């Protein structure tokens, strides 16, 4: 099935939040902190501006609790006299003219009496830098399996490595945007977002307003990648405060620079591995430490840390594992959700480390993976038994075959010995990703979904999950069409509107098809049952029964309902961090073939292969697009995307110098699927959207290692970093 | 951030009468001469299909055709279009979108109008493929969703249907 809103997008008719026609409205804007930490001594309103024309909102205008609530109440909606990061929101302004507003913003001077900030999450903070608890640790988590100290002491080989990853900006092409207005007593928020109910959850305590008087509607959303998971709650709160104070419709649209410097990014990470092995390369012990930069507020950091440590040992079976995770408070812009949610950092480290181990021990890196890859009945670091019928060795083999791995490797050896300045290399990564919320997360969410049968026989999906390019509308249509034997034209997917749709959970974590899609199937079954039909009824029979039901029940609505139930046998201990962290995992092997130019230190990706086990492909074009787009983001995280920081501020907050790839910076991305249906996913599907980003960076860096004989351990591997690495005398051990 | 100066914010709001051809139809309007063509189209003429992505000529989301050539409308002060032809996404025939639709050229849709406008220029000028690859010609349009394969393949198919050759360098590898 073709993307349902595809033509609307291709012809420019899709109306995003900034495209909606509005009359008599105000533009809203944010005045931000110039400083990473300190007391606001004074706010000066400059001369030359008629401030009486402006609506001005500060923290004293907040009717309820001054916080953007999601997990904690620590992040103020507007700084209450103290700031903890550069660009922290301090004041809001609104004016009918966008130009007048733009000119006014720099005329507001926020004077900060500075306190010493902590800007590097890797160093131990001094006493004057402590701002969270007694040690600035936002969250500490631990996984223990077996006896790692003893196993390491007894291991014949121990290999250590430290790996670092940088912040990454989402660069959704549509910047953040929100409208707020009053419809009678109901406050309406309409904008670009992934999680309408997160906004409700944040607005209720901050505005001290009952949930019934808050209505959140998602507008078509021009990309999210996690960047529109929690951040839009802040924006919605700001727009709401301006609308409540002015009594008018308020529109806030960030320009690209504001969007890049002031919103969340991927957590920077430092991950240390100490790995014990026997002579054959069998993993005996994995001692792992994961440190994340949390930034100035908690946001979703504890859950990102959780996903990072759960995946940190990689898709391998090892008897003795210890993973210590901690997320540090810093006076940086808060870091938040980004596609992969901690797992890309985790896999960059373990998958780069596997190649380092192989080189040190003189073992083939692929063979090292084959020896240790989780087998059917094997266990993960949390003790989850993997028994899903997936042939992981075959996933690996197929990717190597498609990439022509052995042949290319031999060709590269010959070519590299002959060429003056070009060095080629090929590298692989084996990765896995648990879809849906971690641990008991889905149980806590308790997602609900409805399917409504209308009097004319049409069926409408009522869910809070949104379309942001990944294909929700199309896939939901397909699932109903398949389940009820319906013509897609008779299926409507409702606009996510919290006054119409139940809370089916956030649109994150690769959960929409697997978890929510399954609920949709259950709701379809329930709808059919309520019309008096059996489970085999399809198509016209269902349609007629819906029409007949309405004739018998005038003025009533016919709803098929579903509520999340965990798959049987899933057990998770949140205290000990043991058990089934996810309902299931999906698996992938990714292979990168690169060329390094020793004159310019540029790395060009010549070929990329991604073989992904996805349970079941529901729509090949959409699934392929998810994988190609995820790979692209992973490759560019590895090579191009660097946030340049100065005193806690992002210096390169524009697309001129924060580089994302063009058509010429990427090769065709070759995709192949493997399908082993998952019993508890819609039509057997597993989550798909995050995994392709997870292995791209280590695959690319393993290829660079093969090309250069060095061991890069930090991304982004910009030409500058590569130059420094190649200038060092250190070559890796072991034969090439 | 928002402090950045943008075209069209001169203190004296001088207004100029500007006539040009918009999507094949004569148009006349009064606007500050340095207003960005992007804003004129979106907020003055009610054509919001053209998107703002970066406001500095990097992303191509605001691409329109000016006298038949793709330009970033965020970098064009509106006075420059006097007497010229401007074509926006709204002028393109929905019937020409089938290959893009089938190939997954669009995902979130924010870059899409710019991508499709550039693509329309390429397929109208297959001779460009004698010296450039599709990848070269599309390099001015950033997309964050697709990894570009869905875009490149859509253009290839559209060219093929129109009988053009996709040239020697369809993929750069």
mmCIF file with all atom_site columns, C-alpha atoms in Angstrom, chain A residues 235-305:
data_model
loop_
_atom_site.group_PDB
_atom_site.id
_atom_site.type_symbol
_atom_site.label_atom_id
_atom_site.label_alt_id
_atom_site.label_comp_id
_atom_site.label_asym_id
_atom_site.label_entity_id
_atom_site.label_seq_id
_atom_site.pdbx_PDB_ins_code
_atom_site.Cartn_x
_atom_site.Cartn_y
_atom_site.Cartn_z
_atom_site.occupancy
_atom_site.B_iso_or_equiv
_atom_site.pdbx_formal_charge
_atom_site.auth_seq_id
_atom_site.auth_comp_id
_atom_site.auth_asym_id
_atom_site.auth_atom_id
_atom_site.pdbx_PDB_model_num
ATOM 1  C CA . UNK A 1 235 ? 7.013  24.741  23.944 1.00 0.00 ? 235 UNK A CA 1
ATOM 2  C CA . UNK A 1 236 ? 3.342  23.966  24.582 1.00 0.00 ? 236 UNK A CA 1
ATOM 3  C CA . UNK A 1 237 ? 3.606  25.337  28.091 1.00 0.00 ? 237 UNK A CA 1
ATOM 4  C CA . UNK A 1 238 ? 5.191  28.532  26.778 1.00 0.00 ? 238 UNK A CA 1
ATOM 5  C CA . UNK A 1 239 ? 2.545  29.027  24.084 1.00 0.00 ? 239 UNK A CA 1
ATOM 6  C CA . UNK A 1 240 ? -0.186 28.276  26.632 1.00 0.00 ? 240 UNK A CA 1
ATOM 7  C CA . UNK A 1 241 ? 1.121  30.845  29.136 1.00 0.00 ? 241 UNK A CA 1
ATOM 8  C CA . UNK A 1 242 ? 1.174  33.529  26.437 1.00 0.00 ? 242 UNK A CA 1
ATOM 9  C CA . UNK A 1 243 ? -2.310 32.590  25.204 1.00 0.00 ? 243 UNK A CA 1
ATOM 10 C CA . UNK A 1 244 ? -3.754 32.580  28.727 1.00 0.00 ? 244 UNK A CA 1
ATOM 11 C CA . UNK A 1 245 ? -2.239 35.943  29.559 1.00 0.00 ? 245 UNK A CA 1
ATOM 12 C CA . UNK A 1 246 ? -3.171 37.625  26.259 1.00 0.00 ? 246 UNK A CA 1
ATOM 13 C CA . UNK A 1 247 ? -6.466 35.860  25.637 1.00 0.00 ? 247 UNK A CA 1
ATOM 14 C CA . UNK A 1 248 ? -5.377 35.478  22.019 1.00 0.00 ? 248 UNK A CA 1
ATOM 15 C CA . UNK A 1 249 ? -4.157 32.748  19.757 1.00 0.00 ? 249 UNK A CA 1
ATOM 16 C CA . UNK A 1 250 ? -0.390 32.494  20.063 1.00 0.00 ? 250 UNK A CA 1
ATOM 17 C CA . UNK A 1 251 ? 1.938  30.848  17.587 1.00 0.00 ? 251 UNK A CA 1
ATOM 18 C CA . UNK A 1 252 ? 5.520  29.952  18.455 1.00 0.00 ? 252 UNK A CA 1
ATOM 19 C CA . UNK A 1 253 ? 7.744  28.707  15.642 1.00 0.00 ? 253 UNK A CA 1
ATOM 20 C CA . UNK A 1 254 ? 11.457 28.268  16.343 1.00 0.00 ? 254 UNK A CA 1
ATOM 21 C CA . UNK A 1 255 ? 13.851 29.276  13.628 1.00 0.00 ? 255 UNK A CA 1
ATOM 22 C CA . UNK A 1 256 ? 16.599 26.781  12.852 1.00 0.00 ? 256 UNK A CA 1
ATOM 23 C CA . UNK A 1 257 ? 19.207 28.414  15.055 1.00 0.00 ? 257 UNK A CA 1
ATOM 24 C CA . UNK A 1 258 ? 16.995 28.559  18.130 1.00 0.00 ? 258 UNK A CA 1
ATOM 25 C CA . UNK A 1 259 ? 15.876 25.004  17.456 1.00 0.00 ? 259 UNK A CA 1
ATOM 26 C CA . UNK A 1 260 ? 19.451 23.758  17.294 1.00 0.00 ? 260 UNK A CA 1
ATOM 27 C CA . UNK A 1 261 ? 20.943 25.628  20.237 1.00 0.00 ? 261 UNK A CA 1
ATOM 28 C CA . UNK A 1 262 ? 18.064 25.394  22.712 1.00 0.00 ? 262 UNK A CA 1
ATOM 29 C CA . UNK A 1 263 ? 16.443 21.968  22.303 1.00 0.00 ? 263 UNK A CA 1
ATOM 30 C CA . UNK A 1 264 ? 17.495 18.495  23.456 1.00 0.00 ? 264 UNK A CA 1
ATOM 31 C CA . UNK A 1 265 ? 20.124 16.342  21.739 1.00 0.00 ? 265 UNK A CA 1
ATOM 32 C CA . UNK A 1 266 ? 21.509 12.835  21.935 1.00 0.00 ? 266 UNK A CA 1
ATOM 33 C CA . UNK A 1 267 ? 23.358 12.201  25.220 1.00 0.00 ? 267 UNK A CA 1
ATOM 34 C CA . UNK A 1 268 ? 27.145 12.275  24.907 1.00 0.00 ? 268 UNK A CA 1
ATOM 35 C CA . UNK A 1 269 ? 28.618 9.100   26.373 1.00 0.00 ? 269 UNK A CA 1
ATOM 36 C CA . UNK A 1 270 ? 31.848 7.637   27.648 1.00 0.00 ? 270 UNK A CA 1
ATOM 37 C CA . UNK A 1 271 ? 31.903 3.860   27.874 1.00 0.00 ? 271 UNK A CA 1
ATOM 38 C CA . UNK A 1 272 ? 34.712 1.743   29.288 1.00 0.00 ? 272 UNK A CA 1
ATOM 39 C CA . UNK A 1 273 ? 35.047 -1.977  28.578 1.00 0.00 ? 273 UNK A CA 1
ATOM 40 C CA . UNK A 1 274 ? 37.234 -4.467  30.406 1.00 0.00 ? 274 UNK A CA 1
ATOM 41 C CA . UNK A 1 275 ? 36.768 -7.833  28.798 1.00 0.00 ? 275 UNK A CA 1
ATOM 42 C CA . UNK A 1 276 ? 38.113 -11.237 29.768 1.00 0.00 ? 276 UNK A CA 1
ATOM 43 C CA . UNK A 1 277 ? 38.488 -13.943 27.112 1.00 0.00 ? 277 UNK A CA 1
ATOM 44 C CA . UNK A 1 278 ? 39.894 -17.417 26.752 1.00 0.00 ? 278 UNK A CA 1
ATOM 45 C CA . UNK A 1 279 ? 42.498 -18.395 24.134 1.00 0.00 ? 279 UNK A CA 1
ATOM 46 C CA . UNK A 1 280 ? 39.842 -19.067 21.515 1.00 0.00 ? 280 UNK A CA 1
ATOM 47 C CA . UNK A 1 281 ? 38.131 -15.730 21.912 1.00 0.00 ? 281 UNK A CA 1
ATOM 48 C CA . UNK A 1 282 ? 35.267 -16.955 24.048 1.00 0.00 ? 282 UNK A CA 1
ATOM 49 C CA . UNK A 1 283 ? 33.963 -14.120 26.253 1.00 0.00 ? 283 UNK A CA 1
ATOM 50 C CA . UNK A 1 284 ? 34.523 -14.940 29.935 1.00 0.00 ? 284 UNK A CA 1
ATOM 51 C CA . UNK A 1 285 ? 33.762 -11.607 31.567 1.00 0.00 ? 285 UNK A CA 1
ATOM 52 C CA . UNK A 1 286 ? 32.469 -8.205  30.579 1.00 0.00 ? 286 UNK A CA 1
ATOM 53 C CA . UNK A 1 287 ? 33.044 -5.340  32.980 1.00 0.00 ? 287 UNK A CA 1
ATOM 54 C CA . UNK A 1 288 ? 31.412 -2.235  31.555 1.00 0.00 ? 288 UNK A CA 1
ATOM 55 C CA . UNK A 1 289 ? 30.967 1.316   32.767 1.00 0.00 ? 289 UNK A CA 1
ATOM 56 C CA . UNK A 1 290 ? 28.551 3.638   30.965 1.00 0.00 ? 290 UNK A CA 1
ATOM 57 C CA . UNK A 1 291 ? 28.572 7.366   31.730 1.00 0.00 ? 291 UNK A CA 1
ATOM 58 C CA . UNK A 1 292 ? 26.109 9.732   30.093 1.00 0.00 ? 292 UNK A CA 1
ATOM 59 C CA . UNK A 1 293 ? 26.005 13.504  30.048 1.00 0.00 ? 293 UNK A CA 1
ATOM 60 C CA . UNK A 1 294 ? 22.506 14.227  31.281 1.00 0.00 ? 294 UNK A CA 1
ATOM 61 C CA . UNK A 1 295 ? 22.642 17.990  30.982 1.00 0.00 ? 295 UNK A CA 1
ATOM 62 C CA . UNK A 1 296 ? 20.957 20.410  33.330 1.00 0.00 ? 296 UNK A CA 1
ATOM 63 C CA . UNK A 1 297 ? 17.669 18.605  33.943 1.00 0.00 ? 297 UNK A CA 1
ATOM 64 C CA . UNK A 1 298 ? 16.492 15.013  34.258 1.00 0.00 ? 298 UNK A CA 1
ATOM 65 C CA . UNK A 1 299 ? 14.164 14.910  31.191 1.00 0.00 ? 299 UNK A CA 1
ATOM 66 C CA . UNK A 1 300 ? 14.186 11.234  30.077 1.00 0.00 ? 300 UNK A CA 1
ATOM 67 C CA . UNK A 1 301 ? 17.789 10.566  31.015 1.00 0.00 ? 301 UNK A CA 1
ATOM 68 C CA . UNK A 1 302 ? 17.146 7.717   33.508 1.00 0.00 ? 302 UNK A CA 1
ATOM 69 C CA . UNK A 1 303 ? 15.355 5.712   30.812 1.00 0.00 ? 303 UNK A CA 1
ATOM 70 C CA . UNK A 1 304 ? 18.023 6.454   28.219 1.00 0.00 ? 304 UNK A CA 1
ATOM 71 C CA . UNK A 1 305 ? 20.623 5.209   30.702 1.00 0.00 ? 305 UNK A CA 1
#
